[in-house]
């Protein structure tokens, strides 16, 4: 099975962001402006172009890739992380852009009948493009990059041998940033089967909460805030 991007999959996408502060030259603003992404809370330091943002799964949560939007059958992963590099961080109001360079999964299990274990769950065609807006709800969107569409592949051990299930994103991969928890939230992002065994489900719905989003390029890894 696959996650939409991831199975993100959001770094950091990231994707990945969360504060507001006077924009610097590296963020594309002036000293009197506030950048879309800052470290700390509103009024913090603008996140610099080129910085790497990371976000693990939020505490006590799981990334899920279910065969239906309302069901609970599929793959569940206890470990996942978004990694994204900041491409642009203009003054607010505006949209920050990132390159999602990593979306990984681990400690995955499956409750699909006949599946005995999950060998791997991987995201392909990275990097993806991530946008983080400062409008209502702090929308986050992940779109295909130069490598191809957003896709994920699950390799499963089963009663029938090894099953490979490949999925591609159907429509938009969207979520939202939450400044209270400095997190990224994705719910029921829809993937459709693009290859693999006839035993693989035809659809996959990815949900996950990543956070806190932090700037790993800065000392101490401060949290990221969206303004």
PDB file of C-alpha atoms in Angstrom:
ATOM      1  CA  UNK A   1       0.000   0.000   0.000  1.00  0.00           C
ATOM      2  CA  UNK A   2       1.073   3.576  -0.373  1.00  0.00           C
ATOM      3  CA  UNK A   3       0.706   6.707   1.436  1.00  0.00           C
ATOM      4  CA  UNK A   4       0.018   9.927  -0.265  1.00  0.00           C
ATOM      5  CA  UNK A   5       2.860  12.177   0.687  1.00  0.00           C
ATOM      6  CA  UNK A   6       3.046  10.270   1.674  1.00  0.00           C
ATOM      7  CA  UNK A   7       1.604   8.352   2.288  1.00  0.00           C
ATOM      8  CA  UNK A   8       3.176  11.409   3.005  1.00  0.00           C
ATOM      9  CA  UNK A   9       3.429  11.145   3.858  1.00  0.00           C
ATOM     10  CA  UNK A  10       4.161  16.539   5.694  1.00  0.00           C
ATOM     11  CA  UNK A  11       8.298  17.263   6.599  1.00  0.00           C
ATOM     12  CA  UNK A  12       7.710  19.472   6.154  1.00  0.00           C
ATOM     13  CA  UNK A  13       5.771  18.461   4.298  1.00  0.00           C
ATOM     14  CA  UNK A  14       7.223  19.447   5.672  1.00  0.00           C
ATOM     15  CA  UNK A  15       5.107  21.262   4.799  1.00  0.00           C
ATOM     16  CA  UNK A  16       6.164  22.025   7.413  1.00  0.00           C
ATOM     17  CA  UNK A  17       5.972  25.137   9.279  1.00  0.00           C
ATOM     18  CA  UNK A  18       4.800  27.195  12.216  1.00  0.00           C
ATOM     19  CA  UNK A  19       5.620  32.191  14.277  1.00  0.00           C
ATOM     20  CA  UNK A  20       5.874  35.554  12.805  1.00  0.00           C
ATOM     21  CA  UNK A  21       8.664  38.029  12.937  1.00  0.00           C
ATOM     22  CA  UNK A  22      10.305  40.880  11.129  1.00  0.00           C
ATOM     23  CA  UNK A  23      11.415  39.519   7.809  1.00  0.00           C
ATOM     24  CA  UNK A  24      15.087  39.567   6.995  1.00  0.00           C
ATOM     25  CA  UNK A  25      16.747  39.829   3.607  1.00  0.00           C
ATOM     26  CA  UNK A  26      17.026  36.032   3.469  1.00  0.00           C
ATOM     27  CA  UNK A  27      13.291  35.741   4.016  1.00  0.00           C
ATOM     28  CA  UNK A  28      12.574  38.237   1.290  1.00  0.00           C
ATOM     29  CA  UNK A  29      11.291  41.090   3.442  1.00  0.00           C
ATOM     30  CA  UNK A  30      12.383  44.228   5.236  1.00  0.00           C
ATOM     31  CA  UNK A  31      13.060  44.844   8.891  1.00  0.00           C
ATOM     32  CA  UNK A  32       9.512  46.196   9.347  1.00  0.00           C
ATOM     33  CA  UNK A  33       7.823  43.137   7.846  1.00  0.00           C
ATOM     34  CA  UNK A  34       6.787  39.772   9.252  1.00  0.00           C
ATOM     35  CA  UNK A  35       7.706  36.602   7.367  1.00  0.00           C
ATOM     36  CA  UNK A  36       5.212  33.814   6.702  1.00  0.00           C
ATOM     37  CA  UNK A  37       7.414  31.365   8.640  1.00  0.00           C
ATOM     38  CA  UNK A  38       9.275  32.300  11.802  1.00  0.00           C
ATOM     39  CA  UNK A  39      10.925  30.374  14.593  1.00  0.00           C
ATOM     40  CA  UNK A  40       9.345  30.570  18.009  1.00  0.00           C
ATOM     41  CA  UNK A  41       6.040  32.391  18.210  1.00  0.00           C
ATOM     42  CA  UNK A  42       4.750  35.436  16.349  1.00  0.00           C
ATOM     43  CA  UNK A  43       7.528  37.989  16.405  1.00  0.00           C
ATOM     44  CA  UNK A  44      10.271  35.397  16.165  1.00  0.00           C
ATOM     45  CA  UNK A  45      13.116  35.131  13.679  1.00  0.00           C
ATOM     46  CA  UNK A  46      12.250  34.592   9.994  1.00  0.00           C
ATOM     47  CA  UNK A  47      13.087  31.097   8.764  1.00  0.00           C
ATOM     48  CA  UNK A  48      15.936  31.421   6.268  1.00  0.00           C
ATOM     49  CA  UNK A  49      15.775  30.130   2.724  1.00  0.00           C
ATOM     50  CA  UNK A  50      17.727  26.887   2.621  1.00  0.00           C
ATOM     51  CA  UNK A  51      16.925  25.869   6.191  1.00  0.00           C
ATOM     52  CA  UNK A  52      15.775  22.280   6.701  1.00  0.00           C
ATOM     53  CA  UNK A  53      12.498  21.722   8.559  1.00  0.00           C
ATOM     54  CA  UNK A  54      11.709  18.376  10.164  1.00  0.00           C
ATOM     55  CA  UNK A  55       8.615  16.944  11.816  1.00  0.00           C
ATOM     56  CA  UNK A  56       8.090  13.498  13.363  1.00  0.00           C
ATOM     57  CA  UNK A  57       4.679  12.068  14.117  1.00  0.00           C
ATOM     58  CA  UNK A  58       2.989  13.950  16.938  1.00  0.00           C
ATOM     59  CA  UNK A  59       3.266  12.225  20.314  1.00  0.00           C
ATOM     60  CA  UNK A  60       0.892   9.298  20.837  1.00  0.00           C
ATOM     61  CA  UNK A  61      -0.322   9.305  17.209  1.00  0.00           C
ATOM     62  CA  UNK A  62       0.039   6.976  14.218  1.00  0.00           C
ATOM     63  CA  UNK A  63       0.159   7.436  10.464  1.00  0.00           C
ATOM     64  CA  UNK A  64      -2.582   5.377   8.827  1.00  0.00           C
ATOM     65  CA  UNK A  65      -3.247   4.262   5.270  1.00  0.00           C
ATOM     66  CA  UNK A  66      -6.708   2.702   5.195  1.00  0.00           C
ATOM     67  CA  UNK A  67      -8.611   1.178   2.292  1.00  0.00           C
ATOM     68  CA  UNK A  68     -11.680   3.359   2.919  1.00  0.00           C
ATOM     69  CA  UNK A  69     -12.185   6.879   4.231  1.00  0.00           C
ATOM     70  CA  UNK A  70     -14.292   5.731   7.171  1.00  0.00           C
ATOM     71  CA  UNK A  71     -12.753   2.317   7.857  1.00  0.00           C
ATOM     72  CA  UNK A  72      -9.846   1.088   9.948  1.00  0.00           C
ATOM     73  CA  UNK A  73      -8.396  -1.658   7.764  1.00  0.00           C
ATOM     74  CA  UNK A  74      -4.998  -1.123   6.186  1.00  0.00           C
ATOM     75  CA  UNK A  75      -1.510  -0.149   7.297  1.00  0.00           C
ATOM     76  CA  UNK A  76      -0.599   1.712  10.508  1.00  0.00           C
ATOM     77  CA  UNK A  77       2.878   3.136  11.183  1.00  0.00           C
ATOM     78  CA  UNK A  78       4.184   4.166  14.585  1.00  0.00           C
ATOM     79  CA  UNK A  79       7.145   6.062  13.106  1.00  0.00           C
ATOM     80  CA  UNK A  80       7.153   8.647  10.315  1.00  0.00           C
ATOM     81  CA  UNK A  81       8.931  11.905   9.535  1.00  0.00           C
ATOM     82  CA  UNK A  82       8.707  14.802   7.095  1.00  0.00           C
ATOM     83  CA  UNK A  83      11.853  16.599   5.980  1.00  0.00           C
ATOM     84  CA  UNK A  84      11.682  19.734   3.823  1.00  0.00           C
ATOM     85  CA  UNK A  85      14.018  22.497   2.659  1.00  0.00           C
ATOM     86  CA  UNK A  86      12.707  26.067   2.583  1.00  0.00           C
ATOM     87  CA  UNK A  87      12.683  27.551  -0.939  1.00  0.00           C
ATOM     88  CA  UNK A  88      10.906  30.820  -0.261  1.00  0.00           C
ATOM     89  CA  UNK A  89       9.644  32.684   2.809  1.00  0.00           C
ATOM     90  CA  UNK A  90       8.122  36.018   1.793  1.00  0.00           C
ATOM     91  CA  UNK A  91       6.647  38.677   4.011  1.00  0.00           C
ATOM     92  CA  UNK A  92       3.108  38.000   5.191  1.00  0.00           C
ATOM     93  CA  UNK A  93       0.533  37.910   3.803  1.00  0.00           C
ATOM     94  CA  UNK A  94       1.900  35.357   1.385  1.00  0.00           C
ATOM     95  CA  UNK A  95       2.805  31.728   0.787  1.00  0.00           C
ATOM     96  CA  UNK A  96       6.015  30.015   1.835  1.00  0.00           C
ATOM     97  CA  UNK A  97       7.361  27.270  -0.413  1.00  0.00           C
ATOM     98  CA  UNK A  98       9.393  24.189   0.444  1.00  0.00           C
ATOM     99  CA  UNK A  99      10.878  21.124  -1.185  1.00  0.00           C
ATOM    100  CA  UNK A 100       9.791  17.902   0.508  1.00  0.00           C
ATOM    101  CA  UNK A 101      12.972  15.860   0.341  1.00  0.00           C
ATOM    102  CA  UNK A 102      12.077  13.090   2.769  1.00  0.00           C
ATOM    103  CA  UNK A 103       8.949  11.291   3.929  1.00  0.00           C
ATOM    104  CA  UNK A 104       9.777   8.095   5.784  1.00  0.00           C
ATOM    105  CA  UNK A 105       7.813   5.389   7.605  1.00  0.00           C
ATOM    106  CA  UNK A 106       8.754   2.692  10.088  1.00  0.00           C
ATOM    107  CA  UNK A 107       7.348   0.259  12.649  1.00  0.00           C
ATOM    108  CA  UNK A 108       4.386  -0.449  10.374  1.00  0.00           C
ATOM    109  CA  UNK A 109       1.768  -3.154  10.880  1.00  0.00           C
ATOM    110  CA  UNK A 110      -1.281  -4.304   8.912  1.00  0.00           C
ATOM    111  CA  UNK A 111      -4.647  -5.735   9.902  1.00  0.00           C
ATOM    112  CA  UNK A 112      -5.588  -6.727   6.343  1.00  0.00           C
ATOM    113  CA  UNK A 113      -6.716 -10.347   6.239  1.00  0.00           C
ATOM    114  CA  UNK A 114      -3.922 -12.505   4.865  1.00  0.00           C
ATOM    115  CA  UNK A 115      -1.160  -9.959   5.487  1.00  0.00           C
ATOM    116  CA  UNK A 116       1.327 -11.204   8.072  1.00  0.00           C
ATOM    117  CA  UNK A 117       3.687  -8.206   8.230  1.00  0.00           C
ATOM    118  CA  UNK A 118       4.707  -4.995   6.512  1.00  0.00           C
ATOM    119  CA  UNK A 119       8.132  -5.237   4.923  1.00  0.00           C
ATOM    120  CA  UNK A 120       8.377  -1.589   3.877  1.00  0.00           C
ATOM    121  CA  UNK A 121       6.411   1.532   3.095  1.00  0.00           C
ATOM    122  CA  UNK A 122       8.212   4.049   0.890  1.00  0.00           C
ATOM    123  CA  UNK A 123       7.427   7.306  -0.894  1.00  0.00           C
ATOM    124  CA  UNK A 124       8.609   7.724  -4.478  1.00  0.00           C
ATOM    125  CA  UNK A 125       9.328  10.543  -6.919  1.00  0.00           C
ATOM    126  CA  UNK A 126      10.718  12.908  -4.303  1.00  0.00           C
ATOM    127  CA  UNK A 127      11.199  15.800  -3.977  1.00  0.00           C
ATOM    128  CA  UNK A 128       7.668  17.206  -3.912  1.00  0.00           C
ATOM    129  CA  UNK A 129       6.677  20.854  -3.773  1.00  0.00           C
ATOM    130  CA  UNK A 130       5.105  22.143  -0.563  1.00  0.00           C
ATOM    131  CA  UNK A 131       3.250  25.417  -0.043  1.00  0.00           C
ATOM    132  CA  UNK A 132       2.291  26.852   3.341  1.00  0.00           C
ATOM    133  CA  UNK A 133      -0.198  29.706   3.339  1.00  0.00           C
ATOM    134  CA  UNK A 134      -0.941  32.253   6.041  1.00  0.00           C
ATOM    135  CA  UNK A 135      -4.624  32.581   5.161  1.00  0.00           C
ATOM    136  CA  UNK A 136      -7.421  31.228   7.373  1.00  0.00           C
ATOM    137  CA  UNK A 137      -6.682  27.703   8.534  1.00  0.00           C
ATOM    138  CA  UNK A 138      -3.016  27.905   7.467  1.00  0.00           C
ATOM    139  CA  UNK A 139      -3.434  25.641   4.415  1.00  0.00           C
ATOM    140  CA  UNK A 140      -0.644  23.246   3.439  1.00  0.00           C
ATOM    141  CA  UNK A 141      -0.511  21.687  -0.029  1.00  0.00           C
ATOM    142  CA  UNK A 142       1.830  19.038  -1.439  1.00  0.00           C
ATOM    143  CA  UNK A 143       2.149  18.689  -5.207  1.00  0.00           C
ATOM    144  CA  UNK A 144       4.202  16.594  -7.600  1.00  0.00           C
ATOM    145  CA  UNK A 145       7.796  17.566  -8.288  1.00  0.00           C
ATOM    146  CA  UNK A 146       9.989  17.039 -11.337  1.00  0.00           C
ATOM    147  CA  UNK A 147      10.303  13.340 -10.501  1.00  0.00           C
ATOM    148  CA  UNK A 148       6.635  12.581 -11.083  1.00  0.00           C
ATOM    149  CA  UNK A 149       3.353  12.266  -9.195  1.00  0.00           C
ATOM    150  CA  UNK A 150       2.986  11.851  -5.448  1.00  0.00           C
ATOM    151  CA  UNK A 151       3.140   8.111  -4.846  1.00  0.00           C
ATOM    152  CA  UNK A 152       3.865   5.429  -2.274  1.00  0.00           C
ATOM    153  CA  UNK A 153       4.582   1.706  -2.331  1.00  0.00           C
ATOM    154  CA  UNK A 154       3.957  -0.892   0.346  1.00  0.00           C
ATOM    155  CA  UNK A 155       5.685  -4.276   0.299  1.00  0.00           C
ATOM    156  CA  UNK A 156       3.733  -6.793   2.372  1.00  0.00           C
ATOM    157  CA  UNK A 157       4.372 -10.328   3.527  1.00  0.00           C
ATOM    158  CA  UNK A 158       1.213 -12.421   3.178  1.00  0.00           C
ATOM    159  CA  UNK A 159      -0.223 -15.931   3.079  1.00  0.00           C
ATOM    160  CA  UNK A 160       0.222 -15.723  -0.695  1.00  0.00           C
ATOM    161  CA  UNK A 161       3.824 -14.557  -0.679  1.00  0.00           C
ATOM    162  CA  UNK A 162       5.210 -11.054  -1.076  1.00  0.00           C
ATOM    163  CA  UNK A 163       2.707  -8.438  -2.259  1.00  0.00           C
ATOM    164  CA  UNK A 164       3.748  -5.101  -3.737  1.00  0.00           C
ATOM    165  CA  UNK A 165       1.032  -2.428  -3.706  1.00  0.00           C
ATOM    166  CA  UNK A 166       1.647   0.912  -5.441  1.00  0.00           C
ATOM    167  CA  UNK A 167      -0.562   4.002  -5.147  1.00  0.00           C
ATOM    168  CA  UNK A 168      -0.665   7.489  -6.610  1.00  0.00           C
ATOM    169  CA  UNK A 169      -2.355  10.605  -5.326  1.00  0.00           C
ATOM    170  CA  UNK A 170      -5.880  11.215  -6.576  1.00  0.00           C
ATOM    171  CA  UNK A 171      -6.573  14.953  -6.638  1.00  0.00           C
ATOM    172  CA  UNK A 172      -4.938  17.348  -4.179  1.00  0.00           C
ATOM    173  CA  UNK A 173      -2.838  16.472  -1.127  1.00  0.00           C
ATOM    174  CA  UNK A 174      -3.829  19.111   1.372  1.00  0.00           C
ATOM    175  CA  UNK A 175      -3.644  19.690   5.091  1.00  0.00           C
ATOM    176  CA  UNK A 176      -3.266  22.483   7.592  1.00  0.00           C
ATOM    177  CA  UNK A 177      -0.764  23.880  10.070  1.00  0.00           C
ATOM    178  CA  UNK A 178      -1.616  24.315  13.747  1.00  0.00           C
ATOM    179  CA  UNK A 179       0.321  26.975  15.622  1.00  0.00           C
ATOM    180  CA  UNK A 180      -0.819  25.822  19.052  1.00  0.00           C
ATOM    181  CA  UNK A 181       0.953  22.479  18.620  1.00  0.00           C
ATOM    182  CA  UNK A 182       3.336  23.594  15.848  1.00  0.00           C
ATOM    183  CA  UNK A 183       2.009  20.694  13.814  1.00  0.00           C
ATOM    184  CA  UNK A 184       0.799  19.646  10.355  1.00  0.00           C
ATOM    185  CA  UNK A 185      -2.454  17.741  10.023  1.00  0.00           C
ATOM    186  CA  UNK A 186      -3.554  15.555   7.101  1.00  0.00           C
ATOM    187  CA  UNK A 187      -6.852  13.666   7.003  1.00  0.00           C
ATOM    188  CA  UNK A 188      -8.080  11.066   4.481  1.00  0.00           C
ATOM    189  CA  UNK A 189      -5.818  12.106   1.627  1.00  0.00           C
ATOM    190  CA  UNK A 190      -6.976   9.866  -1.221  1.00  0.00           C
ATOM    191  CA  UNK A 191      -4.659   7.594  -3.219  1.00  0.00           C
ATOM    192  CA  UNK A 192      -5.631   5.132  -5.945  1.00  0.00           C
ATOM    193  CA  UNK A 193      -3.897   1.891  -6.844  1.00  0.00           C
ATOM    194  CA  UNK A 194      -1.453   2.347  -9.713  1.00  0.00           C
ATOM    195  CA  UNK A 195       0.243  -1.054  -9.786  1.00  0.00           C
ATOM    196  CA  UNK A 196       1.005  -4.258  -7.992  1.00  0.00           C
ATOM    197  CA  UNK A 197      -0.864  -7.381  -7.001  1.00  0.00           C
ATOM    198  CA  UNK A 198      -4.559  -7.863  -7.746  1.00  0.00           C
ATOM    199  CA  UNK A 199      -4.925  -8.590  -4.020  1.00  0.00           C
ATOM    200  CA  UNK A 200      -4.065  -4.997  -3.101  1.00  0.00           C
ATOM    201  CA  UNK A 201      -6.982  -2.692  -2.194  1.00  0.00           C
ATOM    202  CA  UNK A 202      -7.992  -0.269  -4.924  1.00  0.00           C
ATOM    203  CA  UNK A 203      -7.823   2.823  -2.718  1.00  0.00           C
ATOM    204  CA  UNK A 204      -5.793   4.209   0.131  1.00  0.00           C
ATOM    205  CA  UNK A 205      -6.666   7.043   2.529  1.00  0.00           C
ATOM    206  CA  UNK A 206      -3.748   8.615   4.376  1.00  0.00           C
ATOM    207  CA  UNK A 207      -4.057  10.398   7.718  1.00  0.00           C
ATOM    208  CA  UNK A 208      -1.355  11.685  10.065  1.00  0.00           C
ATOM    209  CA  UNK A 209      -0.408  14.516  12.395  1.00  0.00           C
ATOM    210  CA  UNK A 210       3.225  15.659  12.338  1.00  0.00           C
ATOM    211  CA  UNK A 211       4.790  17.871  14.954  1.00  0.00           C
ATOM    212  CA  UNK A 212       6.340  19.777  16.346  1.00  0.00           C
ATOM    213  CA  UNK A 213       7.815  21.193  13.155  1.00  0.00           C
ATOM    214  CA  UNK A 214      11.303  22.455  13.931  1.00  0.00           C
ATOM    215  CA  UNK A 215      14.101  24.242  12.083  1.00  0.00           C
ATOM    216  CA  UNK A 216      16.968  21.742  12.241  1.00  0.00           C
ATOM    217  CA  UNK A 217      19.360  24.225  10.640  1.00  0.00           C
ATOM    218  CA  UNK A 218      19.243  26.480  13.701  1.00  0.00           C
ATOM    219  CA  UNK A 219      20.828  25.835  17.092  1.00  0.00           C
ATOM    220  CA  UNK A 220      18.473  23.990  19.390  1.00  0.00           C
ATOM    221  CA  UNK A 221      15.969  23.207  16.625  1.00  0.00           C
ATOM    222  CA  UNK A 222      13.389  25.929  17.418  1.00  0.00           C
ATOM    223  CA  UNK A 223       9.753  25.321  16.532  1.00  0.00           C
ATOM    224  CA  UNK A 224       8.328  26.905  13.399  1.00  0.00           C
ATOM    225  CA  UNK A 225       5.320  29.229  13.407  1.00  0.00           C
ATOM    226  CA  UNK A 226       3.027  30.275  10.529  1.00  0.00           C
ATOM    227  CA  UNK A 227       1.920  33.916  10.464  1.00  0.00           C
TER     228      UNK A 227
END
